[in-house]
mmCIF file of C-alpha atoms in Angstrom:
data_model
loop_
_atom_site.group_PDB
_atom_site.id
_atom_site.type_symbol
_atom_site.label_atom_id
_atom_site.label_comp_id
_atom_site.label_asym_id
_atom_site.label_seq_id
_atom_site.Cartn_x
_atom_site.Cartn_y
_atom_site.Cartn_z
ATOM 1 C CA MET A 1 95.369 56.776 63.432
ATOM 2 C CA ALA A 2 98.789 56.204 62.300
ATOM 3 C CA GLY A 3 97.824 55.894 58.763
ATOM 4 C CA THR A 4 96.256 52.476 59.135
ATOM 5 C CA GLY A 5 92.743 53.585 60.011
ATOM 6 C CA VAL A 6 92.908 51.880 63.474
ATOM 7 C CA PRO A 7 92.437 54.134 66.294
ATOM 8 C CA PRO A 8 94.945 54.568 69.092
ATOM 9 C CA ILE A 9 94.329 53.336 72.554
ATOM 10 C CA ASN A 10 95.270 55.488 75.539
ATOM 11 C CA ILE A 11 96.125 53.355 78.539
ATOM 12 C CA GLU A 12 95.916 55.150 81.862
ATOM 13 C CA GLY A 13 99.239 54.799 83.866
ATOM 14 C CA THR A 14 103.131 54.291 82.769
ATOM 15 C CA ALA A 15 104.725 52.682 85.788
ATOM 16 C CA ASP A 16 103.980 49.009 84.676
ATOM 17 C CA TRP A 17 104.383 49.613 80.930
ATOM 18 C CA SER A 18 107.216 47.036 80.738
ATOM 19 C CA SER A 19 105.128 44.165 82.296
ATOM 20 C CA LEU A 20 102.064 45.332 80.198
ATOM 21 C CA SER A 21 104.097 45.284 76.856
ATOM 22 C CA ARG A 22 105.415 41.799 77.822
ATOM 23 C CA MET A 23 101.843 40.528 78.189
ATOM 24 C CA MET A 24 100.963 41.929 74.984
ATOM 25 C CA ASN A 25 103.838 40.305 73.196
ATOM 26 C CA SER A 26 102.846 36.908 74.758
ATOM 27 C CA LYS A 27 99.437 37.280 73.395
ATOM 28 C CA GLY A 28 100.668 38.045 69.957
ATOM 29 C CA ILE A 29 99.381 41.619 69.866
ATOM 30 C CA GLN A 30 101.187 43.683 67.349
ATOM 31 C CA PHE A 31 101.815 47.460 67.501
ATOM 32 C CA SER A 32 103.762 50.008 65.327
ATOM 33 C CA LYS A 33 104.388 52.429 67.915
ATOM 34 C CA ALA A 34 103.702 53.538 71.602
ATOM 35 C CA ARG A 35 104.699 56.674 73.294
ATOM 36 C CA THR A 36 103.714 58.545 76.503
ATOM 37 C CA ALA A 37 101.118 61.037 76.789
ATOM 38 C CA GLY A 38 101.107 62.685 80.224
ATOM 39 C CA THR A 39 99.999 60.044 82.661
ATOM 40 C CA SER A 40 99.196 57.456 79.925
ATOM 41 C CA VAL A 41 100.605 55.477 77.086
ATOM 42 C CA LYS A 42 99.181 55.904 73.591
ATOM 43 C CA VAL A 43 99.345 52.415 71.678
ATOM 44 C CA PHE A 44 99.003 52.166 67.879
ATOM 45 C CA THR A 45 97.994 48.643 67.045
ATOM 46 C CA ASN A 46 98.821 47.373 63.500
ATOM 47 C CA THR A 47 95.440 45.721 62.550
ATOM 48 C CA PRO A 48 91.660 45.805 63.671
ATOM 49 C CA ALA A 49 92.325 42.225 64.843
ATOM 50 C CA ASP A 50 95.192 43.461 67.008
ATOM 51 C CA TYR A 51 93.101 46.509 68.222
ATOM 52 C CA ARG A 52 90.323 44.119 69.519
ATOM 53 C CA GLN A 53 92.695 41.779 71.177
ATOM 54 C CA LEU A 54 94.292 44.700 73.089
ATOM 55 C CA VAL A 55 90.884 46.071 74.300
ATOM 56 C CA ALA A 56 89.842 42.550 75.395
ATOM 57 C CA LEU A 57 93.079 42.245 77.363
ATOM 58 C CA LEU A 58 92.803 45.545 79.075
ATOM 59 C CA GLU A 59 89.014 44.798 79.920
ATOM 60 C CA SER A 60 89.992 41.420 81.129
ATOM 61 C CA ILE A 61 92.683 42.963 83.604
ATOM 62 C CA LYS A 62 90.213 45.858 84.397
ATOM 63 C CA ARG A 63 92.819 48.369 83.112
ATOM 64 C CA SER A 64 91.862 52.082 82.811
ATOM 65 C CA PHE A 65 91.900 53.209 79.125
ATOM 66 C CA PHE A 66 90.027 55.188 76.415
ATOM 67 C CA THR A 67 89.924 54.784 72.869
ATOM 68 C CA TYR A 68 87.952 55.517 69.616
ATOM 69 C CA GLN A 69 85.473 53.421 67.480
ATOM 70 C CA LEU A 70 87.038 51.273 64.587
ATOM 71 C CA LYS A 71 85.772 52.637 61.103
ATOM 72 C CA GLU A 72 84.355 49.370 60.543
ATOM 73 C CA ASP A 73 82.202 49.540 63.573
ATOM 74 C CA ARG A 74 80.845 52.953 63.021
ATOM 75 C CA MET A 75 76.980 53.030 62.560
ATOM 76 C CA ASP A 76 75.390 55.550 60.459
ATOM 77 C CA GLN A 77 72.914 57.846 62.427
ATOM 78 C CA ARG A 78 69.561 59.172 60.976
ATOM 79 C CA VAL A 79 66.825 61.206 62.649
ATOM 80 C CA ILE A 80 63.321 59.717 62.185
ATOM 81 C CA ARG A 81 60.680 62.413 61.561
ATOM 82 C CA GLY A 82 56.919 61.788 61.496
ATOM 83 C CA LEU A 83 56.318 59.945 64.588
ATOM 84 C CA PRO A 84 54.429 61.099 67.759
ATOM 85 C CA ARG A 85 56.281 62.193 70.842
ATOM 86 C CA GLU A 86 54.814 59.362 72.921
ATOM 87 C CA MET A 87 55.972 56.612 70.536
ATOM 88 C CA SER A 88 57.738 53.683 72.372
ATOM 89 C CA VAL A 89 61.406 53.277 71.481
ATOM 90 C CA ASN A 90 60.826 49.346 71.585
ATOM 91 C CA ASP A 91 57.924 49.529 69.208
ATOM 92 C CA ILE A 92 60.133 51.594 66.684
ATOM 93 C CA LYS A 93 63.040 49.191 66.921
ATOM 94 C CA GLU A 94 60.773 45.960 66.520
ATOM 95 C CA ASP A 95 59.113 47.690 63.241
ATOM 96 C CA LEU A 96 62.684 48.539 61.957
ATOM 97 C CA VAL A 97 63.776 44.843 62.592
ATOM 98 C CA SER A 98 60.616 43.482 60.799
ATOM 99 C CA GLN A 99 61.661 45.337 57.939
ATOM 100 C CA GLY A 100 65.168 44.113 57.709
ATOM 101 C CA ILE A 101 67.281 46.593 59.800
ATOM 102 C CA ALA A 102 68.521 43.897 62.106
ATOM 103 C CA ASP A 103 70.994 45.986 63.866
ATOM 104 C CA ALA A 104 68.853 49.034 64.675
ATOM 105 C CA GLU A 105 69.537 50.991 67.708
ATOM 106 C CA VAL A 106 66.860 53.561 68.511
ATOM 107 C CA GLN A 107 66.680 56.517 71.069
ATOM 108 C CA GLN A 108 64.444 59.389 71.620
ATOM 109 C CA MET A 109 65.904 62.834 71.273
ATOM 110 C CA THR A 110 65.591 65.426 73.828
ATOM 111 C CA SER A 111 65.566 69.173 73.860
ATOM 112 C CA ARG A 112 68.956 70.611 74.908
ATOM 113 C CA THR A 113 67.408 73.501 76.927
ATOM 114 C CA THR A 114 64.500 71.872 78.485
ATOM 115 C CA LYS A 115 65.761 68.260 78.476
ATOM 116 C CA LYS A 116 62.270 67.323 77.429
ATOM 117 C CA PRO A 117 61.389 64.433 74.839
ATOM 118 C CA LEU A 118 61.003 65.448 71.172
ATOM 119 C CA PRO A 119 59.123 63.846 68.667
ATOM 120 C CA LEU A 120 62.286 62.884 66.963
ATOM 121 C CA PHE A 121 64.109 59.702 67.344
ATOM 122 C CA LEU A 122 67.710 58.723 66.506
ATOM 123 C CA VAL A 123 68.411 55.535 64.665
ATOM 124 C CA LYS A 124 71.835 53.944 64.274
ATOM 125 C CA THR A 125 72.562 51.169 61.765
ATOM 126 C CA LYS A 126 75.217 49.896 59.343
ATOM 127 C CA MET A 127 72.348 49.703 56.646
ATOM 128 C CA PRO A 128 71.572 53.217 55.599
ATOM 129 C CA GLU A 129 70.694 52.093 52.150
ATOM 130 C CA LYS A 130 68.184 49.654 53.305
ATOM 131 C CA LEU A 131 66.821 52.309 55.749
ATOM 132 C CA ALA A 132 66.180 54.748 52.996
ATOM 133 C CA GLU A 133 63.859 52.302 51.507
ATOM 134 C CA ILE A 134 61.404 52.328 54.487
ATOM 135 C CA GLN A 135 58.514 54.861 54.029
ATOM 136 C CA ARG A 136 56.338 53.962 57.221
ATOM 137 C CA LEU A 137 56.848 53.144 60.792
ATOM 138 C CA ALA A 138 53.719 52.047 62.878
ATOM 139 C CA MET A 139 51.652 52.740 59.634
ATOM 140 C CA LEU A 140 52.577 56.372 59.770
ATOM 141 C CA THR A 141 54.689 58.068 56.892
ATOM 142 C CA VAL A 142 58.081 58.885 58.123
ATOM 143 C CA SER A 143 61.344 60.472 56.693
ATOM 144 C CA PHE A 144 64.870 59.746 57.633
ATOM 145 C CA GLU A 145 67.382 62.593 57.829
ATOM 146 C CA ARG A 146 71.134 62.482 58.209
ATOM 147 C CA LYS A 147 72.080 63.798 61.616
ATOM 148 C CA LYS A 148 74.088 66.895 61.786
ATOM 149 C CA LYS A 149 77.408 66.975 63.155
ATOM 150 C CA SER A 150 77.646 69.104 66.431
ATOM 151 C CA SER A 151 80.152 71.901 66.348
ATOM 152 C CA GLU A 152 80.759 71.330 70.217
ATOM 153 C CA PRO A 153 83.867 69.326 71.269
ATOM 154 C CA SER A 154 82.853 65.774 72.416
ATOM 155 C CA GLN A 155 82.829 65.128 76.149
ATOM 156 C CA CYS A 156 82.586 61.699 77.833
ATOM 157 C CA TYR A 157 79.625 61.128 80.167
ATOM 158 C CA ARG A 158 81.562 58.532 81.924
ATOM 159 C CA CYS A 159 84.843 60.502 83.125
ATOM 160 C CA GLN A 160 83.695 63.929 81.958
ATOM 161 C CA ARG A 161 86.984 64.398 80.051
ATOM 162 C CA TYR A 162 86.996 66.114 76.594
ATOM 163 C CA GLY A 163 88.144 64.398 73.272
ATOM 164 C CA HIS A 164 86.396 61.071 73.407
ATOM 165 C CA THR A 165 83.055 59.522 74.183
ATOM 166 C CA GLN A 166 81.305 57.212 76.775
ATOM 167 C CA ARG A 167 81.011 54.269 74.535
ATOM 168 C CA ASN A 168 84.924 53.570 74.179
ATOM 169 C CA CYS A 169 85.799 54.804 77.685
ATOM 170 C CA ARG A 170 86.976 52.578 80.548
ATOM 171 C CA LEU A 171 88.448 55.371 82.848
ATOM 172 C CA ALA A 172 87.069 55.702 86.354
ATOM 173 C CA GLU A 173 83.700 57.129 86.559
ATOM 174 C CA ARG A 174 83.273 60.817 87.729
ATOM 175 C CA CYS A 175 80.018 62.645 88.477
ATOM 176 C CA VAL A 176 79.183 65.627 86.166
ATOM 177 C CA LYS A 177 77.396 67.313 89.224
ATOM 178 C CA CYS A 178 79.452 66.798 92.327
ATOM 179 C CA GLY A 179 82.869 65.576 90.841
ATOM 180 C CA GLU A 180 82.972 62.510 92.969
ATOM 181 C CA ASP A 181 83.818 59.045 91.734
ATOM 182 C CA HIS A 182 80.371 57.579 90.921
ATOM 183 C CA ASN A 183 78.010 57.515 87.999
ATOM 184 C CA SER A 184 76.184 60.791 87.365
ATOM 185 C CA THR A 185 72.812 59.111 87.261
ATOM 186 C CA SER A 186 73.134 57.785 90.943
ATOM 187 C CA CYS A 187 74.140 61.089 92.325
ATOM 188 C CA SER A 188 71.984 62.553 94.993
ATOM 189 C CA LEU A 189 72.831 66.152 94.344
ATOM 190 C CA PRO A 190 69.621 67.911 93.021
ATOM 191 C CA ALA A 191 69.709 69.000 89.279
ATOM 192 C CA PRO A 192 70.363 72.634 88.760
ATOM 193 C CA PRO A 193 69.304 75.326 89.546
ATOM 194 C CA THR A 194 68.674 73.804 93.207
ATOM 195 C CA GLY A 195 71.848 71.729 93.260
ATOM 196 C CA GLN A 196 74.018 74.517 91.446
ATOM 197 C CA ARG A 197 75.233 75.974 94.722
ATOM 198 C CA ASN A 198 76.785 72.548 95.757
ATOM 199 C CA ALA A 199 78.024 71.581 92.454
ATOM 200 C CA LYS A 200 81.845 70.999 91.847
ATOM 201 C CA CYS A 201 83.677 70.351 88.705
ATOM 202 C CA CYS A 202 85.926 67.521 88.518
ATOM 203 C CA LEU A 203 87.987 68.990 85.817
ATOM 204 C CA CYS A 204 88.766 72.297 87.454
ATOM 205 C CA GLY A 205 87.618 72.025 91.010
ATOM 206 C CA GLU A 206 85.286 75.078 90.596
ATOM 207 C CA GLY A 207 81.626 75.278 91.723
ATOM 208 C CA HIS A 208 79.791 74.343 88.479
ATOM 209 C CA PRO A 209 79.091 71.130 86.724
ATOM 210 C CA ALA A 210 81.766 69.531 84.638
ATOM 211 C CA ASN A 211 79.703 70.200 81.414
ATOM 212 C CA TYR A 212 79.530 73.933 81.911
ATOM 213 C CA LYS A 213 80.803 75.538 78.698
ATOM 214 C CA GLY A 214 82.387 78.568 80.639
ATOM 215 C CA CYS A 215 84.846 75.805 82.456
ATOM 216 C CA SER A 216 88.483 76.973 82.308
ATOM 217 C CA LYS A 217 89.490 73.406 81.177
ATOM 218 C CA ALA A 218 86.705 73.154 78.556
ATOM 219 C CA PRO A 219 88.267 73.536 74.888
ATOM 220 C CA LYS A 220 87.965 76.913 73.394
ATOM 221 C CA LYS A 221 86.826 77.409 69.894
ATOM 222 C CA ALA A 222 89.318 78.743 67.526
ATOM 223 C CA ALA A 223 88.880 82.348 66.441
ATOM 224 C CA SER A 224 87.728 82.443 62.906
ATOM 225 C CA ALA A 225 89.884 84.718 60.843
ATOM 226 C CA PRO A 226 88.061 88.056 59.881
ATOM 227 C CA LYS A 227 86.571 87.932 56.296
ATOM 228 C CA ALA A 228 88.515 90.305 53.978
ATOM 229 C CA VAL A 229 86.351 92.976 52.589
ATOM 230 C CA PRO A 230 87.205 93.828 49.200
ATOM 231 C CA THR A 231 88.069 97.391 48.304
ATOM 232 C CA THR A 232 87.847 99.238 45.087
ATOM 233 C CA ASN A 233 89.029 102.481 44.100
ATOM 234 C CA ARG A 234 85.991 103.973 42.335
ATOM 235 C CA THR A 235 85.924 107.492 41.399
ATOM 236 C CA SER A 236 82.538 109.531 41.157
ATOM 237 C CA TYR A 237 81.692 111.165 37.945
ATOM 238 C CA ALA A 238 81.602 114.571 40.101
ATOM 239 C CA GLN A 239 85.252 113.764 41.155
ATOM 240 C CA LYS A 240 86.296 112.972 37.470
ATOM 241 C CA ALA A 241 84.471 116.171 36.361
ATOM 242 C CA LYS A 242 86.732 118.282 38.570
ATOM 243 C CA LYS A 243 89.842 116.874 37.163
ATOM 244 C CA PRO A 244 91.114 118.329 33.960
ATOM 245 C CA MET A 245 90.300 116.252 30.865
ATOM 246 C CA SER A 246 93.046 114.080 29.584
ATOM 247 C CA THR A 247 94.951 115.218 26.719
ATOM 248 C CA SER A 248 96.768 111.981 26.151
ATOM 249 C CA ALA A 249 96.777 109.893 22.962
ATOM 250 C CA PRO A 250 93.780 108.280 22.023
ATOM 251 C CA ALA A 251 93.245 104.500 23.243
ATOM 252 C CA ALA A 252 95.291 101.682 21.452
ATOM 253 C CA ALA A 253 94.048 100.370 18.110
ATOM 254 C CA THR A 254 93.711 97.127 19.794
ATOM 255 C CA ALA A 255 90.761 98.232 21.994
ATOM 256 C CA THR A 256 87.422 96.566 21.234
ATOM 257 C CA GLY A 257 84.567 98.399 19.689
ATOM 258 C CA THR A 258 82.421 98.042 22.897
ATOM 259 C CA THR A 259 85.510 99.546 25.229
ATOM 260 C CA ALA A 260 85.932 102.403 22.647
ATOM 261 C CA GLN A 261 82.251 103.258 22.630
ATOM 262 C CA LYS A 262 81.982 103.088 26.400
ATOM 263 C CA GLN A 263 84.961 105.327 26.617
ATOM 264 C CA HIS A 264 83.427 107.799 24.332
ATOM 265 C CA GLY A 265 80.283 107.819 26.164
ATOM 266 C CA ASP A 266 82.196 108.472 29.607
ATOM 267 C CA ASP A 267 84.057 111.436 27.934
ATOM 268 C CA ARG A 268 80.875 113.146 26.591
ATOM 269 C CA LEU A 269 79.291 112.795 30.122
ATOM 270 C CA LEU A 270 82.408 114.315 31.689
ATOM 271 C CA ALA A 271 82.398 117.059 29.258
ATOM 272 C CA MET A 272 78.747 118.046 29.994
ATOM 273 C CA MET A 273 79.306 117.754 33.871
ATOM 274 C CA GLN A 274 82.435 120.025 33.477
ATOM 275 C CA ALA A 275 80.251 122.639 31.675
ATOM 276 C CA ILE A 276 77.686 122.632 34.348
ATOM 277 C CA ILE A 277 80.146 122.986 36.979
ATOM 278 C CA THR A 278 81.790 126.017 35.146
ATOM 279 C CA ARG A 279 78.462 127.802 34.862
ATOM 280 C CA LEU A 280 77.762 127.226 38.561
ATOM 281 C CA ASP A 281 81.025 128.515 39.477
ATOM 282 C CA ALA A 282 80.394 131.770 37.106
ATOM 283 C CA LEU A 283 76.840 132.182 38.758
ATOM 284 C CA GLU A 284 78.327 132.048 42.267
ATOM 285 C CA ALA A 285 80.621 134.576 41.431
ATOM 286 C CA LYS A 286 78.180 137.107 40.206
ATOM 287 C CA MET A 287 75.996 136.378 43.360
ATOM 288 C CA GLN A 288 79.053 137.318 45.467
ATOM 289 C CA ASP A 289 79.683 140.556 43.211
ATOM 290 C CA LYS A 290 76.214 141.714 44.030
ATOM 291 C CA HIS A 291 76.780 141.394 47.877
#
């Protein structure tokens, strides 16, 4: 974000950059730098106002681009618990608006595996503090929990590319199932597993949907470094007992009383174990003499 908090705008195509930059200059759009990134140009505008102006310009000339959300436009996300699965999203939104959450956006959450609706609803708002004051919706006691961030890389539902989301994408639409240039919801290909045989990935060209985690073009998770296992050089009492007792000078006078007492106790225990081992060795020798 070039240190300004303003996200870059990735404009598809580099051939007409000269004319586009002149158009930006004529509109008074200021940017700190621009650089090529593959087949696109990444532009870093100076201020949020410049950012909004450039986005509006690109949309007006129907130019393909993608970007990221301004920090000031980001909405806080909370999961609503305590409502029945059958609850209407519109009813929830109306209730939130009536309680002061004017910008509330609500959607029902679905299971990742079965795709069936869950008794959980996601609300987006720039007023999380006011949301925390709400205790009831539709006369039912509810709770709001912060939505956990996914560990999976973001994938755009519009163009199927990784690294950005549908909300800020103006690239050409590509179907997640068949790979053709149309919206995924309008595709006639049956959903998996029936349509799996005819699926085609628009990212790699192989026979699978574009959101397949095993796709060769999907970002790979960085391998986590193995945890270091601490090692200690511990000697058992039996091992110590087999070693000859130290005849070195006594411990330094600076040792504390507790340390000295512990050392004395260890020495007594070692002496006892050495005596036991000596007796066992003698007993074993006698047994061998008898045979």
